[in-house]
Coordinates of C-alpha atoms in Angstrom, one line a residue:
M1 CA 0.0 0.0 0.0
A2 CA 1.8 3.1 -1.2
V3 CA 0.5 6.2 0.6
Q4 CA 0.8 9.5 -1.3
F5 CA 1.3 12.6 0.7
K6 CA 0.4 16.1 -0.7
N7 CA 2.4 18.0 1.9
M8 CA 4.7 17.6 4.9
N9 CA 1.8 17.9 7.4
E10 CA 0.1 14.8 6.0
L11 CA 3.3 12.9 6.4
V12 CA 3.8 14.0 10.0
E13 CA 0.2 13.1 10.8
Y14 CA 0.5 9.7 9.2
L15 CA 3.8 9.1 11.2
A16 CA 2.1 10.1 14.4
V17 CA -0.7 7.7 13.8
L18 CA 1.8 4.9 13.1
E19 CA 3.7 5.8 16.3
V20 CA 0.5 5.5 18.3
R21 CA -0.3 2.1 16.7
I22 CA 3.3 0.9 17.5
A23 CA 3.0 2.0 21.1
T24 CA -0.4 0.2 21.4
L25 CA 1.0 -3.0 20.0
E26 CA 4.0 -2.9 22.2
N27 CA 1.7 -2.4 25.2
E28 CA -0.5 -5.4 24.2
N29 CA 2.7 -7.4 23.6
N30 CA 3.9 -6.6 27.1
Q31 CA 0.5 -7.5 28.6
L32 CA 0.5 -10.9 26.8
R33 CA 4.1 -11.6 28.0
A34 CA 3.0 -10.8 31.5
V35 CA 0.0 -13.3 31.2
H36 CA 2.1 -16.0 29.5
P37 CA 5.6 -16.1 31.0
S38 CA 6.7 -18.6 28.3
A39 CA 6.2 -15.9 25.7
G40 CA 9.8 -14.6 26.3
M41 CA 11.2 -17.3 23.9
D42 CA 13.9 -16.7 21.4
S43 CA 13.1 -16.6 17.7
H44 CA 14.2 -20.2 17.1
T45 CA 11.7 -21.5 19.7
V46 CA 9.0 -19.3 18.3
A47 CA 9.6 -20.7 14.8
K48 CA 9.5 -24.3 16.1
T49 CA 6.2 -23.5 17.9
I50 CA 4.7 -22.0 14.8
A51 CA 5.9 -25.0 12.7
R52 CA 4.1 -27.4 15.1
A53 CA 0.9 -25.4 14.8
L54 CA 0.9 -25.5 11.0
P55 CA -0.5 -28.5 9.3
Q56 CA 2.0 -31.1 8.0
T57 CA 1.3 -30.8 4.3
S58 CA 3.3 -30.4 1.2
L59 CA 1.2 -27.5 0.1
I60 CA 3.2 -25.2 2.3
S61 CA 6.6 -26.8 1.7
P62 CA 9.5 -24.5 1.0
G63 CA 10.4 -26.7 -2.1
F64 CA 8.8 -25.6 -5.4
F65 CA 8.5 -29.1 -6.9
K66 CA 7.0 -30.5 -3.7
R67 CA 4.4 -27.8 -3.7
A68 CA 3.7 -28.2 -7.4
F69 CA 3.1 -31.9 -7.2
A70 CA 1.0 -31.5 -4.1
V71 CA -1.2 -29.0 -6.0
W72 CA -1.3 -31.3 -9.1
G73 CA -2.3 -34.3 -6.9
H74 CA -5.2 -32.4 -5.4
F75 CA -6.3 -31.2 -8.9
F76 CA -6.1 -34.8 -10.2
V77 CA -8.2 -36.3 -7.3
A78 CA -10.8 -33.5 -7.6
N79 CA -10.9 -34.0 -11.4
L80 CA -11.3 -37.7 -10.9
I81 CA -14.2 -37.3 -8.5
I82 CA -16.0 -34.8 -10.7
S83 CA -15.4 -37.0 -13.8
I84 CA -16.9 -40.1 -12.1
I85 CA -20.0 -38.1 -11.1
V86 CA -20.5 -36.5 -14.5
G87 CA -19.6 -39.7 -16.3
G88 CA -22.2 -41.7 -14.2
A89 CA -24.9 -39.1 -14.9
Y90 CA -24.0 -39.3 -18.7
M91 CA -24.1 -43.1 -18.7
C92 CA -27.5 -43.0 -17.0
F93 CA -28.8 -40.5 -19.6
V94 CA -27.4 -42.6 -22.5
M95 CA -28.8 -45.8 -21.2
F96 CA -32.2 -44.1 -20.8
V97 CA -32.1 -42.7 -24.4
L98 CA -30.8 -45.9 -26.0
G99 CA -33.2 -48.0 -23.8
S100 CA -36.1 -46.0 -25.0
F101 CA -35.0 -46.1 -28.6
F102 CA -34.3 -49.9 -28.7
G103 CA -37.2 -50.7 -26.5
G104 CA -39.6 -49.1 -28.9
A105 CA -37.9 -50.8 -31.8
V106 CA -38.2 -54.2 -30.2
Q107 CA -41.8 -53.8 -29.3
S108 CA -42.7 -52.7 -32.8
G109 CA -41.1 -55.9 -34.2
Q110 CA -38.2 -54.5 -36.2

């Protein structure tokens, strides 16, 4: 989001708003750390905690090909399910039409 300023006063006001937001967030962060004493972890521990919270799936893997094949696999399974449903409906329709056609031909004696 690129913010365009017309004059220096708008820039100063915008920076003041940001400083208030930062102060509020720092205050909330200090309150959360007071409530949860284990929140004073180092960044490595925080990263491990976040990794445990994320689902273990290849869709969020750092490797490009692993992500690509995971997406392709999901696409393939979804396409297979949709094809089976649409194919089944098509087969029922064809059997109905051909059954009506040949049933009428058989009853008329041809």
